[in-house]
PDB file of C-alpha atoms in Angstrom:
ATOM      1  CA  UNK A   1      23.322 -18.116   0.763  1.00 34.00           C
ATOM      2  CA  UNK A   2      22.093 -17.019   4.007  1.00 36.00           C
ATOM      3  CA  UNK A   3      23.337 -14.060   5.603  1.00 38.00           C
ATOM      4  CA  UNK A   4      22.062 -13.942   8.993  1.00 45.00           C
ATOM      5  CA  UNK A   5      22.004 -17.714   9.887  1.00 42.00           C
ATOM      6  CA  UNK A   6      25.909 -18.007  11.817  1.00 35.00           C
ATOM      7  CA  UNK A   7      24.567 -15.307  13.859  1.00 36.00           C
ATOM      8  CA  UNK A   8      21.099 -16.387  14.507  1.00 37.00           C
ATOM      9  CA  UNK A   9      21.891 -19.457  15.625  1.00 31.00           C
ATOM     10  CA  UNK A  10      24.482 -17.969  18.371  1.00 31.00           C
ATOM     11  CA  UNK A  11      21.698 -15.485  19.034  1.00 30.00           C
ATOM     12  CA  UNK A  12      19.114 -18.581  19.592  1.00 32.00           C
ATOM     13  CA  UNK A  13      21.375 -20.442  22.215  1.00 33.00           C
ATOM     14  CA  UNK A  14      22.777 -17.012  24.144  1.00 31.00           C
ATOM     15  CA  UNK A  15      20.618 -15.956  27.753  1.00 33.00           C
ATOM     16  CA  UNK A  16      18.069 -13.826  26.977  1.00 36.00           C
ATOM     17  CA  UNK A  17      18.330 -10.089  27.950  1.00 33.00           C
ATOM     18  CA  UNK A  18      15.684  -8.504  29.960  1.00 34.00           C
ATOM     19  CA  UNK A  19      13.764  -5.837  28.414  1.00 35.00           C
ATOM     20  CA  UNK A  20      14.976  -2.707  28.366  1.00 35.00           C
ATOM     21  CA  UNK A  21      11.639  -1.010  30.391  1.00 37.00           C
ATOM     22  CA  UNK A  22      10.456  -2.637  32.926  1.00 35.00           C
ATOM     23  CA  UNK A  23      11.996  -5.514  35.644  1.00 35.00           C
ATOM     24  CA  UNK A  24      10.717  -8.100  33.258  1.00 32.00           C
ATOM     25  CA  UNK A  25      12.326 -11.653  33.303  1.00 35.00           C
ATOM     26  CA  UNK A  26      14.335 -13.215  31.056  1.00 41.00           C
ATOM     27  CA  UNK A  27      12.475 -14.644  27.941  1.00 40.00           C
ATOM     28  CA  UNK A  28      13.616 -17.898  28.101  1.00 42.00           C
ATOM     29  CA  UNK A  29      11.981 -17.779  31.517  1.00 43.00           C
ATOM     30  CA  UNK A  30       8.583 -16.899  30.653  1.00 43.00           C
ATOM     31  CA  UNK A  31       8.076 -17.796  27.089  1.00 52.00           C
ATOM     32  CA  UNK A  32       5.897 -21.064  26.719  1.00 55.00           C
ATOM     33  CA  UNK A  33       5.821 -20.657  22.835  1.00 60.00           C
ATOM     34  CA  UNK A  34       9.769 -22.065  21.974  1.00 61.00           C
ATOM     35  CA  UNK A  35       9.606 -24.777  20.061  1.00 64.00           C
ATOM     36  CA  UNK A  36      11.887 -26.797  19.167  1.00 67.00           C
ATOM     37  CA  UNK A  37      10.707 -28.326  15.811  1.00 77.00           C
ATOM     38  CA  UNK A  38      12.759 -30.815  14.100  1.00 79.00           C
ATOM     39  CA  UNK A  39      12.328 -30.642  10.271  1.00 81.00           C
ATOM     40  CA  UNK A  40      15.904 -29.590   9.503  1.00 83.00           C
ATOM     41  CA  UNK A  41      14.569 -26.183   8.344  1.00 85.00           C
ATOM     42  CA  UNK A  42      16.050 -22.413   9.546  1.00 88.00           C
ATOM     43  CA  UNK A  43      12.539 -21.798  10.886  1.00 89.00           C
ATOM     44  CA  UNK A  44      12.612 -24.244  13.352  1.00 88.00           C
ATOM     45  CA  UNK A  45      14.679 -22.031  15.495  1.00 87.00           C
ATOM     46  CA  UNK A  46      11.292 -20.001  15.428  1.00 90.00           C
ATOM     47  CA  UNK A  47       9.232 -19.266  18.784  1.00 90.00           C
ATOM     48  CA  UNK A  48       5.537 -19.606  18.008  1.00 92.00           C
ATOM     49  CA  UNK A  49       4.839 -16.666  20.717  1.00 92.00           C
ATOM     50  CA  UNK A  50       1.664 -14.931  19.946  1.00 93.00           C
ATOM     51  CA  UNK A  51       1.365 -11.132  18.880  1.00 96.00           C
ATOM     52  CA  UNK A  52      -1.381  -9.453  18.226  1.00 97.00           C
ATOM     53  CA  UNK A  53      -1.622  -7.499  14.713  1.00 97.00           C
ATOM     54  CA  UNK A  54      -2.399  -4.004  13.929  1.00 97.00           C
ATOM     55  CA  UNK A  55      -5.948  -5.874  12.916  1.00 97.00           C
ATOM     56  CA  UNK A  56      -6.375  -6.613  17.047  1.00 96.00           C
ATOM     57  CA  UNK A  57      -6.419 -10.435  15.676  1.00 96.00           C
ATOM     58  CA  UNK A  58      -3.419 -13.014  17.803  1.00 95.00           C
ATOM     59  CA  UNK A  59      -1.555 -14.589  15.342  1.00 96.00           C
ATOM     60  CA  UNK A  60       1.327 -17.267  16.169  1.00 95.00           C
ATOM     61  CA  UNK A  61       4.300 -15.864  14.831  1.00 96.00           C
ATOM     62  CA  UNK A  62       5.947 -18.915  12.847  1.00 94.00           C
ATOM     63  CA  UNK A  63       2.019 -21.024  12.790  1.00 93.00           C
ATOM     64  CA  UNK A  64      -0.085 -17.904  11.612  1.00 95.00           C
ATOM     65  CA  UNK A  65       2.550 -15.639   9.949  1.00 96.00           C
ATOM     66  CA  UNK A  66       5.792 -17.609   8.298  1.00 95.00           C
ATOM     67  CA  UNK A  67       4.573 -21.491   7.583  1.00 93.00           C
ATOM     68  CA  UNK A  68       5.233 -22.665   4.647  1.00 92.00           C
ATOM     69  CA  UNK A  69       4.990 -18.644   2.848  1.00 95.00           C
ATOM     70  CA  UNK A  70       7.919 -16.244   1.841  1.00 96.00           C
ATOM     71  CA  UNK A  71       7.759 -13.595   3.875  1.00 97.00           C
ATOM     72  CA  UNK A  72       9.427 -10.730   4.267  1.00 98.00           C
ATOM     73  CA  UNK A  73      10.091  -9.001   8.029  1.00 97.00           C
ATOM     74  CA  UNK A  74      11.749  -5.805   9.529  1.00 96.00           C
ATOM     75  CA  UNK A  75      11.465  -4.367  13.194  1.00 96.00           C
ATOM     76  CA  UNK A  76      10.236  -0.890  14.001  1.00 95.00           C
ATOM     77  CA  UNK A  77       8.564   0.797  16.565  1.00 95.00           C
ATOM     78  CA  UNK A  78       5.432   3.712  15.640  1.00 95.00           C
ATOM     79  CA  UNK A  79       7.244   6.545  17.588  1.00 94.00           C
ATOM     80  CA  UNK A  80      10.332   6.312  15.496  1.00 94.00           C
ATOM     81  CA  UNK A  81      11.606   9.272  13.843  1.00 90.00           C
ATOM     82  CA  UNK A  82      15.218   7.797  13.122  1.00 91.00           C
ATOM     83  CA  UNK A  83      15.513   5.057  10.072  1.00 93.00           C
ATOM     84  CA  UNK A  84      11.432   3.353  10.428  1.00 94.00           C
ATOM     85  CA  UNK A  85      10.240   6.338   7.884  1.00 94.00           C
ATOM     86  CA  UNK A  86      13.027   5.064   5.476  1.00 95.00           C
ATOM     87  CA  UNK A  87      12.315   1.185   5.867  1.00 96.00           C
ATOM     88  CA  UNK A  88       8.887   1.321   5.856  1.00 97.00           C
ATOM     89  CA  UNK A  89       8.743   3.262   2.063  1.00 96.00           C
ATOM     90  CA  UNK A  90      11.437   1.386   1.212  1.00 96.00           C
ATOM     91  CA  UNK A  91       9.048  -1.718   2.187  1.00 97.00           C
ATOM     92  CA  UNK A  92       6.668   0.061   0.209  1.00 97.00           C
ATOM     93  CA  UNK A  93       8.447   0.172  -2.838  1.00 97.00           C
ATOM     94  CA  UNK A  94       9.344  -3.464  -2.442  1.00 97.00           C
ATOM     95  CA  UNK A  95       4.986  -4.325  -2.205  1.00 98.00           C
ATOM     96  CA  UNK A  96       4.834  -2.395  -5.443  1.00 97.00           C
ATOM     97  CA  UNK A  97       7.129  -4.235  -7.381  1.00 97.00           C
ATOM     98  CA  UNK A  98       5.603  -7.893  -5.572  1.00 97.00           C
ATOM     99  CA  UNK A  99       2.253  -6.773  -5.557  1.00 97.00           C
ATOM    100  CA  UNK A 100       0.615  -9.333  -7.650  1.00 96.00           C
ATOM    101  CA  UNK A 101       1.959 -11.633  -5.355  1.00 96.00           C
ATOM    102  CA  UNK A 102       1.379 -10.009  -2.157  1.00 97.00           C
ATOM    103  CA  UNK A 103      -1.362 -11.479   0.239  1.00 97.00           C
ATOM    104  CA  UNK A 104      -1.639 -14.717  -2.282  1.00 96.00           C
ATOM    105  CA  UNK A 105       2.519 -16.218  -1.467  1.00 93.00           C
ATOM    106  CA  UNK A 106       4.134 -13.656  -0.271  1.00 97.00           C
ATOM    107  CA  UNK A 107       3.964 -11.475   2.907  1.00 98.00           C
ATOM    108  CA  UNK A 108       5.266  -8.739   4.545  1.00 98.00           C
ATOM    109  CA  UNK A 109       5.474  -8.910   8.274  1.00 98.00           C
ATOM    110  CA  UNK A 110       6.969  -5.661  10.766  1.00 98.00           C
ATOM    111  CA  UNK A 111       7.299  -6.469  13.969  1.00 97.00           C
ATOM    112  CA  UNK A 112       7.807  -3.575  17.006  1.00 97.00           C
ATOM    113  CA  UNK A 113      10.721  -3.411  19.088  1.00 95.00           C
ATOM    114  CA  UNK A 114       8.798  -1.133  21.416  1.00 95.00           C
ATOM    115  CA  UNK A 115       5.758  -3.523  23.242  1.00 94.00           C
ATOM    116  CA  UNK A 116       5.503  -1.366  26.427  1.00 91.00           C
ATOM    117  CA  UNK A 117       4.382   1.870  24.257  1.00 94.00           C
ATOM    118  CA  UNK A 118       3.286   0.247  21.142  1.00 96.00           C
ATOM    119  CA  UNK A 119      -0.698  -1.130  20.616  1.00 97.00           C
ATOM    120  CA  UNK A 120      -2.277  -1.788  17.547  1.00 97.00           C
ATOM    121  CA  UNK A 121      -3.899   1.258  17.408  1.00 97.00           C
ATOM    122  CA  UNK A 122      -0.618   3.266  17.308  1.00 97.00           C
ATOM    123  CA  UNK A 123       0.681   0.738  14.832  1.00 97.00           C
ATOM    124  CA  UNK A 124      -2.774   1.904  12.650  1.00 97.00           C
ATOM    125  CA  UNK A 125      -1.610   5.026  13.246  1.00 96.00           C
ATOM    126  CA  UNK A 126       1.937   4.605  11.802  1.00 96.00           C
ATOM    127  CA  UNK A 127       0.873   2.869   8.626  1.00 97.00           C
ATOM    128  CA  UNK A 128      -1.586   5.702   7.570  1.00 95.00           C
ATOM    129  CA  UNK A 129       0.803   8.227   7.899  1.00 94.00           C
ATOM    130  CA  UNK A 130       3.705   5.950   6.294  1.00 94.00           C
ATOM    131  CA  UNK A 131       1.077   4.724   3.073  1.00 95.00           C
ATOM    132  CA  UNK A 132       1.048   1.345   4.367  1.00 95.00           C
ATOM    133  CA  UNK A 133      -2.276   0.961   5.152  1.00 95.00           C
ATOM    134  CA  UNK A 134      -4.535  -1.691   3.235  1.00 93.00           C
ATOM    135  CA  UNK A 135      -2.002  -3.038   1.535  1.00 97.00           C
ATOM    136  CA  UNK A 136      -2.320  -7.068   1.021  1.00 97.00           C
ATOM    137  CA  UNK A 137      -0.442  -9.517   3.142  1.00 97.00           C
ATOM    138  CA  UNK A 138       1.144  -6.603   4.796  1.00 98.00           C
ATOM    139  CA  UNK A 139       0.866  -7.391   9.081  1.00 98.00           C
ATOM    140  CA  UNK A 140       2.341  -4.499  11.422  1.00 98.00           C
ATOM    141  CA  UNK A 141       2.498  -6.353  14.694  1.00 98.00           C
ATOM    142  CA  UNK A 142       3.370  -6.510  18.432  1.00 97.00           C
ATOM    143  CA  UNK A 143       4.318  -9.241  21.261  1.00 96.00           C
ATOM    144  CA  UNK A 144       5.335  -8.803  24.916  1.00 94.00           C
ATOM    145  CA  UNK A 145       8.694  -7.724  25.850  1.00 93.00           C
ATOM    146  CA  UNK A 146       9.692 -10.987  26.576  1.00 91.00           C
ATOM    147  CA  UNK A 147       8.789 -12.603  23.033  1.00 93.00           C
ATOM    148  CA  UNK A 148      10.007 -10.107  20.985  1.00 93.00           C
ATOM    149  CA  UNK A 149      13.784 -10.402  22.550  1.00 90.00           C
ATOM    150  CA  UNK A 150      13.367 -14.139  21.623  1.00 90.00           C
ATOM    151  CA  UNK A 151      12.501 -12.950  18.476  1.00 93.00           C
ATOM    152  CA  UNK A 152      14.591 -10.408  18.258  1.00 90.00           C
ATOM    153  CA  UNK A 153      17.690 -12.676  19.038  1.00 89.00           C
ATOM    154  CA  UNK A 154      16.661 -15.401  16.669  1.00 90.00           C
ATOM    155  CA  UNK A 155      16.354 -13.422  13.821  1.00 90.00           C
ATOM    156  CA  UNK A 156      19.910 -11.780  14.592  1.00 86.00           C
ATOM    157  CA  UNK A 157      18.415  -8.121  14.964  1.00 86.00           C
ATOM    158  CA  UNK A 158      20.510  -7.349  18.281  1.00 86.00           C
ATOM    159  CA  UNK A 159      23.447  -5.278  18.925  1.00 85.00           C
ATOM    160  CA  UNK A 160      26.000  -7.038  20.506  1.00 86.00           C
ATOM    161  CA  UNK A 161      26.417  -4.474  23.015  1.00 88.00           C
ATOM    162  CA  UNK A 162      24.525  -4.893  25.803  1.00 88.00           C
ATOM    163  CA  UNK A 163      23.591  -0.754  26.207  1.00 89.00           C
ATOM    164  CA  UNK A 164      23.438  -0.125  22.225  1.00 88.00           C
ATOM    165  CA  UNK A 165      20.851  -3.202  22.035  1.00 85.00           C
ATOM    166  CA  UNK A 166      19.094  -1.822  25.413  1.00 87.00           C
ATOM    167  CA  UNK A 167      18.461   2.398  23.178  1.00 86.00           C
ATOM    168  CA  UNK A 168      15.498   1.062  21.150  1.00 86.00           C
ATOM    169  CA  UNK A 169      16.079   3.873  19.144  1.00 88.00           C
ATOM    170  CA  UNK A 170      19.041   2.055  17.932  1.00 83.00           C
ATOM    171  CA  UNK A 171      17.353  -0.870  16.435  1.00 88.00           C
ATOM    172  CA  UNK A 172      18.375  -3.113  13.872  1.00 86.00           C
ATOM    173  CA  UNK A 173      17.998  -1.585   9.950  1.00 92.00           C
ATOM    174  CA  UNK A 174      17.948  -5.381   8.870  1.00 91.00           C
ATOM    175  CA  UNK A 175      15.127  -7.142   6.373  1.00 96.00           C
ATOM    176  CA  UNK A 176      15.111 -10.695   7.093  1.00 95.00           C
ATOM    177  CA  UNK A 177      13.570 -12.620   4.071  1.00 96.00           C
ATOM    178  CA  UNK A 178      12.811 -16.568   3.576  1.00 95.00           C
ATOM    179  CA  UNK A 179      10.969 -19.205   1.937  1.00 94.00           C
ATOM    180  CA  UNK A 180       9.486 -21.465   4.657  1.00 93.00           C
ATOM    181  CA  UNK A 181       8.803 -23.988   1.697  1.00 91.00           C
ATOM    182  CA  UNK A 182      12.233 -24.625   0.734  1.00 91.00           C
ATOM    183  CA  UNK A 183      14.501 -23.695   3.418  1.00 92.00           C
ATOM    184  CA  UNK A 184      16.353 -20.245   1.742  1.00 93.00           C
ATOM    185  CA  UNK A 185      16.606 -17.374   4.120  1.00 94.00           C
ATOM    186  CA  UNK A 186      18.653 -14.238   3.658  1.00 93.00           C
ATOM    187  CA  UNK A 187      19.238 -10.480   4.910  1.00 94.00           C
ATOM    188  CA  UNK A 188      19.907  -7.421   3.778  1.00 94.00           C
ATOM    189  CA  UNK A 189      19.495  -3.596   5.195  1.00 95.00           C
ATOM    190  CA  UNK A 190      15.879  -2.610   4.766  1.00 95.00           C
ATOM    191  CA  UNK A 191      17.014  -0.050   2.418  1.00 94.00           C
ATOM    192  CA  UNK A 192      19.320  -1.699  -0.268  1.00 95.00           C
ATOM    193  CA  UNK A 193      18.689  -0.975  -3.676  1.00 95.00           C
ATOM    194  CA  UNK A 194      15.431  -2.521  -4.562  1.00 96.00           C
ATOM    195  CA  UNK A 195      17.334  -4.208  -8.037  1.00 96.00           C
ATOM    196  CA  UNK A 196      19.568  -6.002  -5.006  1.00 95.00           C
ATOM    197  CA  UNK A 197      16.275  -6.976  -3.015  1.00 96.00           C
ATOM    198  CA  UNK A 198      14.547  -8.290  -6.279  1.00 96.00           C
ATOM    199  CA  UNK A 199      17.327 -10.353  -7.173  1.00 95.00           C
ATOM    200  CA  UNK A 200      17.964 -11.863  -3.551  1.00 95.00           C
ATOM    201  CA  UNK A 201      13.928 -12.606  -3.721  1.00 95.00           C
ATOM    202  CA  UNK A 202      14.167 -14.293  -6.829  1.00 94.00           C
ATOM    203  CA  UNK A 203      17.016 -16.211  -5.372  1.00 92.00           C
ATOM    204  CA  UNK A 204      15.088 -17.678  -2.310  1.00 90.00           C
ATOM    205  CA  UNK A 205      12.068 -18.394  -4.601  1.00 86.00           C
ATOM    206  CA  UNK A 206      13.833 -20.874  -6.994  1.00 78.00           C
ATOM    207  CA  UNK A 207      13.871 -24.384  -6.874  1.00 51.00           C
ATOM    208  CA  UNK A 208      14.403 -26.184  -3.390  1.00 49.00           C
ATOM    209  CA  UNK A 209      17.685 -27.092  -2.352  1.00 43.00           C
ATOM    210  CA  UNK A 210      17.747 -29.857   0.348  1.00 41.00           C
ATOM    211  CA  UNK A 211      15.960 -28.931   3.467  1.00 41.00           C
ATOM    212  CA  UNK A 212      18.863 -29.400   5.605  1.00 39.00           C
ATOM    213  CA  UNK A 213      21.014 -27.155   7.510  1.00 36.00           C
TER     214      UNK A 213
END
């Protein structure tokens, strides 16, 4: 079942905190992108805040880049030198094995924890030096500070403690992975054995249990 739900629903109802650079305000303060769809799906929980891709295309984050797919996503940021080299080729391994069905039903989506330095050039940057480049249905994106801590929080990719959660470098190792069509969403670290990641995939892409919570 899901892994990350208990605490991504506490995550979705707790304040906001402010991004770590900057005197920005809270996200719930400035984001106009929360809805609050009611289709008794994990994905409703979902801000639709805009971020712009690696591409320079905006995409709505739930609209554009989870509706109705499977999609895989992970947080990183391009300057990282501490666990993003290992989660992105373990990412890579993971498009291999999917790569039939990559770009066609399922996607791969990593989303930076670092807005104020990250643009998409940098996040260009990272995937040619990390072999990630021009691979299908693979998006590298970034939001504002603000809409990424929603994210962030909703997802369950926080540290409880305040200072831990405010050291980007000490961001969450965690693959979130779902099936927008039939409601199954689970977690695992970014580097698990890709057997483990396989089978959890083939899990979420069975036959749909009831849309409910």
């Amino acid at each position: 079942g899901p892994l990350f739900l208990a605490g991504a629903v506490r995550a979705a109802e707790a304040p906001a905190r402010p991004a770590a650079k900057g005197n920005y305000p809270r996200a719930t303060e400035v984001n106009p992108y929360l809805t609050h769809r009611n289709n008794g799906l994990v994905s409703d929980r979902f801000p639709d805040a805009v971020v712009t891709g690696h591409d320079d295309r905006s995409y709505r984050f739930y609209t554009d880049l989870i509706a109705g797919k499977i999609v895989f996503i992970n947080f990183m940021y391009a300057r990282c030198r501490g666990i993003c080299p290992g989660n992105t080729e373990a990412l890579c391994r993971i498009h291999d094995a999917l790569k039939p069905r990559m770009g066609k039903d399922v996607f791969m989506l990593s989303l930076s924890v670092d807005p104020s330095e990250d643009t998409p050039e940098a996040l260009r940057f990272y995937m040619e030096t990390r072999e990630a480049k021009d691979r299908a249905g693979w998006t590298f994106a970034v939001g504002t500070p603000a809409d990424t801590e929603v994210i962030r929080r909703v997802l369950g990719a926080y540290d409880p403690d305040p200072k831990a959660d405010a050291d980007v470098t000490n961001h969450s190792g965690l693959l979130t992975f779902g099936n927008d069509r039939n409601n199954r969403w689970s977690a695992l670290p970014t580097t698990s054995n890709l057997g483990q990641v396989l089978h959890s995939f083939d899990n979420i892409t069975r036959t749909p249990r009831s849309r409910q919570m």
